[in-house]
């Protein structure tokens, strides 16, 4: 089951003296955080906080949060994790979050009875594509390029990714 509230980043410090905080974003870019009007201090969405202002600053995001008006109140938020509501993300059809991919079963596109393992990690590739780590039942790890020629279908709701592996990725590949 997909989580409704996902980690978006961690408050790592303060900025200035008027209660702004520095957020280390755990998303593709600091710009992504600008989509949100509310973030949450818990993974159930019970403790929301309104964003007064948000601006990328290098690789962090400077946030002004409601009711945080002093450096002391901002400092008290240091190391807190902020969560986003997936419904507020504007994520398009056919797009997914890394947190949704982790734990999915990786199976053969032509025969889903052939299971290669479980997706255990996603790393930003040096080139244009990410690298997915697939761990099999014997705890061996395989690296899979996340490209259209390999990744044929991603169904995060049912937890399955269908692939057509390139030659040599898995021991028994043709």
JSON list of C-alpha atoms in Angstrom, two decimals:
[
{"chain": "A", "resi": 1, "resn": "UNK", "atom": "CA", "xyz": [0.00, 0.00, 0.00]},
{"chain": "A", "resi": 2, "resn": "UNK", "atom": "CA", "xyz": [1.30, 3.42, -0.93]},
{"chain": "A", "resi": 3, "resn": "UNK", "atom": "CA", "xyz": [2.05, 5.82, 1.90]},
{"chain": "A", "resi": 4, "resn": "UNK", "atom": "CA", "xyz": [-0.04, 8.99, 1.82]},
{"chain": "A", "resi": 5, "resn": "UNK", "atom": "CA", "xyz": [2.58, 11.09, 3.61]},
{"chain": "A", "resi": 6, "resn": "UNK", "atom": "CA", "xyz": [6.17, 10.88, 2.38]},
{"chain": "A", "resi": 7, "resn": "UNK", "atom": "CA", "xyz": [9.39, 12.30, 3.78]},
{"chain": "A", "resi": 8, "resn": "UNK", "atom": "CA", "xyz": [10.40, 15.43, 1.89]},
{"chain": "A", "resi": 9, "resn": "UNK", "atom": "CA", "xyz": [13.44, 16.48, 3.91]},
{"chain": "A", "resi": 10, "resn": "UNK", "atom": "CA", "xyz": [15.05, 17.36, 7.21]},
{"chain": "A", "resi": 11, "resn": "UNK", "atom": "CA", "xyz": [15.42, 20.73, 8.89]},
{"chain": "A", "resi": 12, "resn": "UNK", "atom": "CA", "xyz": [19.18, 21.16, 9.32]},
{"chain": "A", "resi": 13, "resn": "UNK", "atom": "CA", "xyz": [19.43, 24.64, 10.76]},
{"chain": "A", "resi": 14, "resn": "UNK", "atom": "CA", "xyz": [18.21, 28.19, 10.92]},
{"chain": "A", "resi": 15, "resn": "UNK", "atom": "CA", "xyz": [18.58, 31.05, 8.46]},
{"chain": "A", "resi": 16, "resn": "UNK", "atom": "CA", "xyz": [18.75, 34.61, 9.70]},
{"chain": "A", "resi": 17, "resn": "UNK", "atom": "CA", "xyz": [17.00, 35.90, 12.82]},
{"chain": "A", "resi": 18, "resn": "UNK", "atom": "CA", "xyz": [13.34, 35.98, 11.76]},
{"chain": "A", "resi": 19, "resn": "UNK", "atom": "CA", "xyz": [12.52, 32.29, 12.21]},
{"chain": "A", "resi": 20, "resn": "UNK", "atom": "CA", "xyz": [13.45, 30.84, 8.83]},
{"chain": "A", "resi": 21, "resn": "UNK", "atom": "CA", "xyz": [14.77, 27.27, 8.67]},
{"chain": "A", "resi": 22, "resn": "UNK", "atom": "CA", "xyz": [17.07, 25.48, 6.24]},
{"chain": "A", "resi": 23, "resn": "UNK", "atom": "CA", "xyz": [15.60, 22.26, 4.85]},
{"chain": "A", "resi": 24, "resn": "UNK", "atom": "CA", "xyz": [17.79, 19.57, 3.32]},
{"chain": "A", "resi": 25, "resn": "UNK", "atom": "CA", "xyz": [15.37, 18.31, 0.63]},
{"chain": "A", "resi": 26, "resn": "UNK", "atom": "CA", "xyz": [15.19, 14.57, -0.05]},
{"chain": "A", "resi": 27, "resn": "UNK", "atom": "CA", "xyz": [13.67, 15.02, -3.49]},
{"chain": "A", "resi": 28, "resn": "UNK", "atom": "CA", "xyz": [14.96, 15.50, -7.02]},
{"chain": "A", "resi": 29, "resn": "UNK", "atom": "CA", "xyz": [15.52, 19.23, -6.57]},
{"chain": "A", "resi": 30, "resn": "UNK", "atom": "CA", "xyz": [14.94, 22.02, -4.05]},
{"chain": "A", "resi": 31, "resn": "UNK", "atom": "CA", "xyz": [12.45, 23.51, -6.54]},
{"chain": "A", "resi": 32, "resn": "UNK", "atom": "CA", "xyz": [10.06, 20.60, -5.88]},
{"chain": "A", "resi": 33, "resn": "UNK", "atom": "CA", "xyz": [9.36, 21.87, -2.35]},
{"chain": "A", "resi": 34, "resn": "UNK", "atom": "CA", "xyz": [7.85, 25.07, -3.80]},
{"chain": "A", "resi": 35, "resn": "UNK", "atom": "CA", "xyz": [4.77, 23.06, -4.87]},
{"chain": "A", "resi": 36, "resn": "UNK", "atom": "CA", "xyz": [3.50, 22.78, -1.30]},
{"chain": "A", "resi": 37, "resn": "UNK", "atom": "CA", "xyz": [1.47, 25.14, 0.88]},
{"chain": "A", "resi": 38, "resn": "UNK", "atom": "CA", "xyz": [1.48, 22.79, 3.88]},
{"chain": "A", "resi": 39, "resn": "UNK", "atom": "CA", "xyz": [3.98, 20.26, 5.19]},
{"chain": "A", "resi": 40, "resn": "UNK", "atom": "CA", "xyz": [3.68, 17.90, 8.15]},
{"chain": "A", "resi": 41, "resn": "UNK", "atom": "CA", "xyz": [5.78, 16.97, 11.16]},
{"chain": "A", "resi": 42, "resn": "UNK", "atom": "CA", "xyz": [4.41, 13.40, 11.20]},
{"chain": "A", "resi": 43, "resn": "UNK", "atom": "CA", "xyz": [3.82, 10.57, 8.75]},
{"chain": "A", "resi": 44, "resn": "UNK", "atom": "CA", "xyz": [0.05, 10.53, 9.37]},
{"chain": "A", "resi": 45, "resn": "UNK", "atom": "CA", "xyz": [-0.65, 14.15, 8.42]},
{"chain": "A", "resi": 46, "resn": "UNK", "atom": "CA", "xyz": [-1.97, 15.11, 11.87]},
{"chain": "A", "resi": 47, "resn": "UNK", "atom": "CA", "xyz": [0.58, 17.84, 12.65]},
{"chain": "A", "resi": 48, "resn": "UNK", "atom": "CA", "xyz": [0.53, 20.20, 9.66]},
{"chain": "A", "resi": 49, "resn": "UNK", "atom": "CA", "xyz": [2.33, 23.50, 9.33]},
{"chain": "A", "resi": 50, "resn": "UNK", "atom": "CA", "xyz": [1.57, 26.19, 6.77]},
{"chain": "A", "resi": 51, "resn": "UNK", "atom": "CA", "xyz": [4.44, 27.42, 4.59]},
{"chain": "A", "resi": 52, "resn": "UNK", "atom": "CA", "xyz": [4.61, 31.21, 4.61]},
{"chain": "A", "resi": 53, "resn": "UNK", "atom": "CA", "xyz": [7.52, 31.40, 2.16]},
{"chain": "A", "resi": 54, "resn": "UNK", "atom": "CA", "xyz": [9.80, 28.97, 0.37]},
{"chain": "A", "resi": 55, "resn": "UNK", "atom": "CA", "xyz": [12.89, 29.57, -1.73]},
{"chain": "A", "resi": 56, "resn": "UNK", "atom": "CA", "xyz": [15.69, 27.35, -2.96]},
{"chain": "A", "resi": 57, "resn": "UNK", "atom": "CA", "xyz": [19.12, 28.41, -1.76]},
{"chain": "A", "resi": 58, "resn": "UNK", "atom": "CA", "xyz": [21.82, 26.29, -3.36]},
{"chain": "A", "resi": 59, "resn": "UNK", "atom": "CA", "xyz": [21.13, 22.69, -2.43]},
{"chain": "A", "resi": 60, "resn": "UNK", "atom": "CA", "xyz": [18.86, 23.57, 0.52]},
{"chain": "A", "resi": 61, "resn": "UNK", "atom": "CA", "xyz": [15.47, 25.26, 0.83]},
{"chain": "A", "resi": 62, "resn": "UNK", "atom": "CA", "xyz": [14.84, 28.26, 3.04]},
{"chain": "A", "resi": 63, "resn": "UNK", "atom": "CA", "xyz": [11.39, 27.93, 4.63]},
{"chain": "A", "resi": 64, "resn": "UNK", "atom": "CA", "xyz": [9.38, 30.36, 6.70]},
{"chain": "A", "resi": 65, "resn": "UNK", "atom": "CA", "xyz": [6.83, 28.30, 8.61]},
{"chain": "A", "resi": 66, "resn": "UNK", "atom": "CA", "xyz": [3.71, 29.53, 10.36]},
{"chain": "A", "resi": 67, "resn": "UNK", "atom": "CA", "xyz": [4.24, 30.41, 14.05]},
{"chain": "A", "resi": 68, "resn": "UNK", "atom": "CA", "xyz": [8.02, 30.27, 13.73]},
{"chain": "A", "resi": 69, "resn": "UNK", "atom": "CA", "xyz": [9.03, 33.90, 14.12]},
{"chain": "A", "resi": 70, "resn": "UNK", "atom": "CA", "xyz": [12.28, 33.84, 16.07]},
{"chain": "A", "resi": 71, "resn": "UNK", "atom": "CA", "xyz": [15.66, 32.20, 15.68]},
{"chain": "A", "resi": 72, "resn": "UNK", "atom": "CA", "xyz": [14.92, 30.33, 18.93]},
{"chain": "A", "resi": 73, "resn": "UNK", "atom": "CA", "xyz": [11.65, 28.85, 17.66]},
{"chain": "A", "resi": 74, "resn": "UNK", "atom": "CA", "xyz": [13.36, 27.94, 14.38]},
{"chain": "A", "resi": 75, "resn": "UNK", "atom": "CA", "xyz": [16.29, 26.36, 16.22]},
{"chain": "A", "resi": 76, "resn": "UNK", "atom": "CA", "xyz": [13.88, 24.14, 18.16]},
{"chain": "A", "resi": 77, "resn": "UNK", "atom": "CA", "xyz": [12.90, 22.54, 14.82]},
{"chain": "A", "resi": 78, "resn": "UNK", "atom": "CA", "xyz": [16.46, 21.44, 13.99]},
{"chain": "A", "resi": 79, "resn": "UNK", "atom": "CA", "xyz": [16.66, 17.75, 12.92]},
{"chain": "A", "resi": 80, "resn": "UNK", "atom": "CA", "xyz": [12.87, 17.46, 12.48]},
{"chain": "A", "resi": 81, "resn": "UNK", "atom": "CA", "xyz": [11.72, 15.51, 9.43]},
{"chain": "A", "resi": 82, "resn": "UNK", "atom": "CA", "xyz": [9.05, 17.13, 7.27]},
{"chain": "A", "resi": 83, "resn": "UNK", "atom": "CA", "xyz": [6.49, 15.12, 5.32]},
{"chain": "A", "resi": 84, "resn": "UNK", "atom": "CA", "xyz": [4.41, 15.98, 2.26]},
{"chain": "A", "resi": 85, "resn": "UNK", "atom": "CA", "xyz": [0.95, 14.80, 1.29]},
{"chain": "A", "resi": 86, "resn": "UNK", "atom": "CA", "xyz": [1.28, 12.88, -1.99]},
{"chain": "A", "resi": 87, "resn": "UNK", "atom": "CA", "xyz": [-2.02, 14.43, -3.19]},
{"chain": "A", "resi": 88, "resn": "UNK", "atom": "CA", "xyz": [-0.39, 17.87, -3.08]},
{"chain": "A", "resi": 89, "resn": "UNK", "atom": "CA", "xyz": [2.63, 16.84, -5.17]},
{"chain": "A", "resi": 90, "resn": "UNK", "atom": "CA", "xyz": [1.16, 17.23, -8.64]},
{"chain": "A", "resi": 91, "resn": "UNK", "atom": "CA", "xyz": [2.79, 13.94, -9.63]},
{"chain": "A", "resi": 92, "resn": "UNK", "atom": "CA", "xyz": [1.66, 12.91, -13.09]},
{"chain": "A", "resi": 93, "resn": "UNK", "atom": "CA", "xyz": [0.41, 9.55, -14.31]},
{"chain": "A", "resi": 94, "resn": "UNK", "atom": "CA", "xyz": [3.31, 7.22, -14.98]},
{"chain": "A", "resi": 95, "resn": "UNK", "atom": "CA", "xyz": [5.49, 9.01, -12.43]},
{"chain": "A", "resi": 96, "resn": "UNK", "atom": "CA", "xyz": [6.32, 7.65, -8.99]},
{"chain": "A", "resi": 97, "resn": "UNK", "atom": "CA", "xyz": [8.33, 8.39, -5.89]},
{"chain": "A", "resi": 98, "resn": "UNK", "atom": "CA", "xyz": [11.49, 6.43, -5.03]},
{"chain": "A", "resi": 99, "resn": "UNK", "atom": "CA", "xyz": [9.84, 5.46, -1.72]},
{"chain": "A", "resi": 100, "resn": "UNK", "atom": "CA", "xyz": [7.10, 3.77, -3.77]},
{"chain": "A", "resi": 101, "resn": "UNK", "atom": "CA", "xyz": [9.61, 1.75, -5.79]},
{"chain": "A", "resi": 102, "resn": "UNK", "atom": "CA", "xyz": [11.62, 0.37, -2.87]},
{"chain": "A", "resi": 103, "resn": "UNK", "atom": "CA", "xyz": [10.34, -3.08, -1.99]},
{"chain": "A", "resi": 104, "resn": "UNK", "atom": "CA", "xyz": [8.67, -3.77, -5.35]},
{"chain": "A", "resi": 105, "resn": "UNK", "atom": "CA", "xyz": [9.13, -7.21, -6.86]},
{"chain": "A", "resi": 106, "resn": "UNK", "atom": "CA", "xyz": [11.18, -7.14, -10.08]},
{"chain": "A", "resi": 107, "resn": "UNK", "atom": "CA", "xyz": [9.93, -9.72, -12.58]},
{"chain": "A", "resi": 108, "resn": "UNK", "atom": "CA", "xyz": [10.45, -10.58, -16.24]},
{"chain": "A", "resi": 109, "resn": "UNK", "atom": "CA", "xyz": [8.27, -8.60, -18.64]},
{"chain": "A", "resi": 110, "resn": "UNK", "atom": "CA", "xyz": [7.45, -11.65, -20.77]},
{"chain": "A", "resi": 111, "resn": "UNK", "atom": "CA", "xyz": [7.02, -14.13, -17.90]},
{"chain": "A", "resi": 112, "resn": "UNK", "atom": "CA", "xyz": [6.27, -12.68, -14.48]},
{"chain": "A", "resi": 113, "resn": "UNK", "atom": "CA", "xyz": [6.89, -16.11, -12.94]},
{"chain": "A", "resi": 114, "resn": "UNK", "atom": "CA", "xyz": [10.57, -15.29, -13.46]},
{"chain": "A", "resi": 115, "resn": "UNK", "atom": "CA", "xyz": [11.37, -13.09, -10.48]},
{"chain": "A", "resi": 116, "resn": "UNK", "atom": "CA", "xyz": [14.76, -11.37, -10.37]},
{"chain": "A", "resi": 117, "resn": "UNK", "atom": "CA", "xyz": [14.43, -10.01, -6.86]},
{"chain": "A", "resi": 118, "resn": "UNK", "atom": "CA", "xyz": [13.31, -6.93, -4.96]},
{"chain": "A", "resi": 119, "resn": "UNK", "atom": "CA", "xyz": [14.15, -3.32, -5.74]},
{"chain": "A", "resi": 120, "resn": "UNK", "atom": "CA", "xyz": [16.26, -2.22, -2.76]},
{"chain": "A", "resi": 121, "resn": "UNK", "atom": "CA", "xyz": [17.79, 1.11, -3.76]},
{"chain": "A", "resi": 122, "resn": "UNK", "atom": "CA", "xyz": [17.73, 3.87, -6.37]},
{"chain": "A", "resi": 123, "resn": "UNK", "atom": "CA", "xyz": [20.87, 5.87, -7.14]},
{"chain": "A", "resi": 124, "resn": "UNK", "atom": "CA", "xyz": [21.07, 8.92, -9.34]},
{"chain": "A", "resi": 125, "resn": "UNK", "atom": "CA", "xyz": [23.17, 7.85, -12.29]},
{"chain": "A", "resi": 126, "resn": "UNK", "atom": "CA", "xyz": [26.11, 9.86, -13.58]},
{"chain": "A", "resi": 127, "resn": "UNK", "atom": "CA", "xyz": [24.37, 10.04, -16.95]},
{"chain": "A", "resi": 128, "resn": "UNK", "atom": "CA", "xyz": [20.75, 10.65, -17.85]},
{"chain": "A", "resi": 129, "resn": "UNK", "atom": "CA", "xyz": [19.23, 7.69, -16.00]},
{"chain": "A", "resi": 130, "resn": "UNK", "atom": "CA", "xyz": [19.01, 6.35, -12.47]},
{"chain": "A", "resi": 131, "resn": "UNK", "atom": "CA", "xyz": [20.49, 3.02, -11.42]},
{"chain": "A", "resi": 132, "resn": "UNK", "atom": "CA", "xyz": [18.20, 0.59, -9.62]},
{"chain": "A", "resi": 133, "resn": "UNK", "atom": "CA", "xyz": [19.59, -2.01, -7.21]},
{"chain": "A", "resi": 134, "resn": "UNK", "atom": "CA", "xyz": [17.81, -5.35, -7.32]},
{"chain": "A", "resi": 135, "resn": "UNK", "atom": "CA", "xyz": [18.54, -7.88, -4.57]},
{"chain": "A", "resi": 136, "resn": "UNK", "atom": "CA", "xyz": [17.70, -11.55, -5.21]},
{"chain": "A", "resi": 137, "resn": "UNK", "atom": "CA", "xyz": [16.68, -14.27, -2.74]},
{"chain": "A", "resi": 138, "resn": "UNK", "atom": "CA", "xyz": [20.36, -15.19, -2.19]},
{"chain": "A", "resi": 139, "resn": "UNK", "atom": "CA", "xyz": [21.09, -11.57, -1.22]},
{"chain": "A", "resi": 140, "resn": "UNK", "atom": "CA", "xyz": [23.06, -10.89, -4.44]},
{"chain": "A", "resi": 141, "resn": "UNK", "atom": "CA", "xyz": [22.76, -7.36, -5.75]},
{"chain": "A", "resi": 142, "resn": "UNK", "atom": "CA", "xyz": [22.36, -6.47, -9.41]},
{"chain": "A", "resi": 143, "resn": "UNK", "atom": "CA", "xyz": [22.48, -2.99, -10.91]},
{"chain": "A", "resi": 144, "resn": "UNK", "atom": "CA", "xyz": [19.83, -2.17, -13.45]},
{"chain": "A", "resi": 145, "resn": "UNK", "atom": "CA", "xyz": [19.76, 0.96, -15.64]},
{"chain": "A", "resi": 146, "resn": "UNK", "atom": "CA", "xyz": [16.36, 2.65, -15.34]},
{"chain": "A", "resi": 147, "resn": "UNK", "atom": "CA", "xyz": [15.83, 3.11, -19.08]},
{"chain": "A", "resi": 148, "resn": "UNK", "atom": "CA", "xyz": [12.82, 2.38, -21.30]},
{"chain": "A", "resi": 149, "resn": "UNK", "atom": "CA", "xyz": [14.61, -0.50, -23.05]},
{"chain": "A", "resi": 150, "resn": "UNK", "atom": "CA", "xyz": [14.90, -2.30, -19.69]},
{"chain": "A", "resi": 151, "resn": "UNK", "atom": "CA", "xyz": [12.04, -1.07, -17.47]},
{"chain": "A", "resi": 152, "resn": "UNK", "atom": "CA", "xyz": [8.87, -1.98, -19.31]},
{"chain": "A", "resi": 153, "resn": "UNK", "atom": "CA", "xyz": [6.14, -1.56, -16.68]},
{"chain": "A", "resi": 154, "resn": "UNK", "atom": "CA", "xyz": [5.99, -0.10, -13.17]},
{"chain": "A", "resi": 155, "resn": "UNK", "atom": "CA", "xyz": [2.92, -0.85, -11.05]},
{"chain": "A", "resi": 156, "resn": "UNK", "atom": "CA", "xyz": [3.66, 0.58, -7.61]},
{"chain": "A", "resi": 157, "resn": "UNK", "atom": "CA", "xyz": [0.07, 0.01, -6.41]},
{"chain": "A", "resi": 158, "resn": "UNK", "atom": "CA", "xyz": [0.55, -3.75, -6.82]},
{"chain": "A", "resi": 159, "resn": "UNK", "atom": "CA", "xyz": [4.27, -3.66, -6.00]},
{"chain": "A", "resi": 160, "resn": "UNK", "atom": "CA", "xyz": [5.61, -5.10, -9.25]},
{"chain": "A", "resi": 161, "resn": "UNK", "atom": "CA", "xyz": [8.11, -3.87, -11.81]},
{"chain": "A", "resi": 162, "resn": "UNK", "atom": "CA", "xyz": [8.40, -5.74, -15.10]},
{"chain": "A", "resi": 163, "resn": "UNK", "atom": "CA", "xyz": [11.71, -5.59, -16.93]},
{"chain": "A", "resi": 164, "resn": "UNK", "atom": "CA", "xyz": [13.40, -6.86, -20.04]},
{"chain": "A", "resi": 165, "resn": "UNK", "atom": "CA", "xyz": [16.98, -7.19, -18.76]},
{"chain": "A", "resi": 166, "resn": "UNK", "atom": "CA", "xyz": [19.97, -6.37, -20.88]},
{"chain": "A", "resi": 167, "resn": "UNK", "atom": "CA", "xyz": [22.32, -9.22, -21.63]},
{"chain": "A", "resi": 168, "resn": "UNK", "atom": "CA", "xyz": [24.68, -9.98, -18.77]},
{"chain": "A", "resi": 169, "resn": "UNK", "atom": "CA", "xyz": [22.86, -8.15, -15.95]},
{"chain": "A", "resi": 170, "resn": "UNK", "atom": "CA", "xyz": [21.62, -11.36, -14.35]},
{"chain": "A", "resi": 171, "resn": "UNK", "atom": "CA", "xyz": [23.61, -14.61, -14.32]},
{"chain": "A", "resi": 172, "resn": "UNK", "atom": "CA", "xyz": [21.11, -16.50, -16.47]},
{"chain": "A", "resi": 173, "resn": "UNK", "atom": "CA", "xyz": [20.34, -13.73, -18.97]},
{"chain": "A", "resi": 174, "resn": "UNK", "atom": "CA", "xyz": [20.72, -14.60, -22.66]}
]
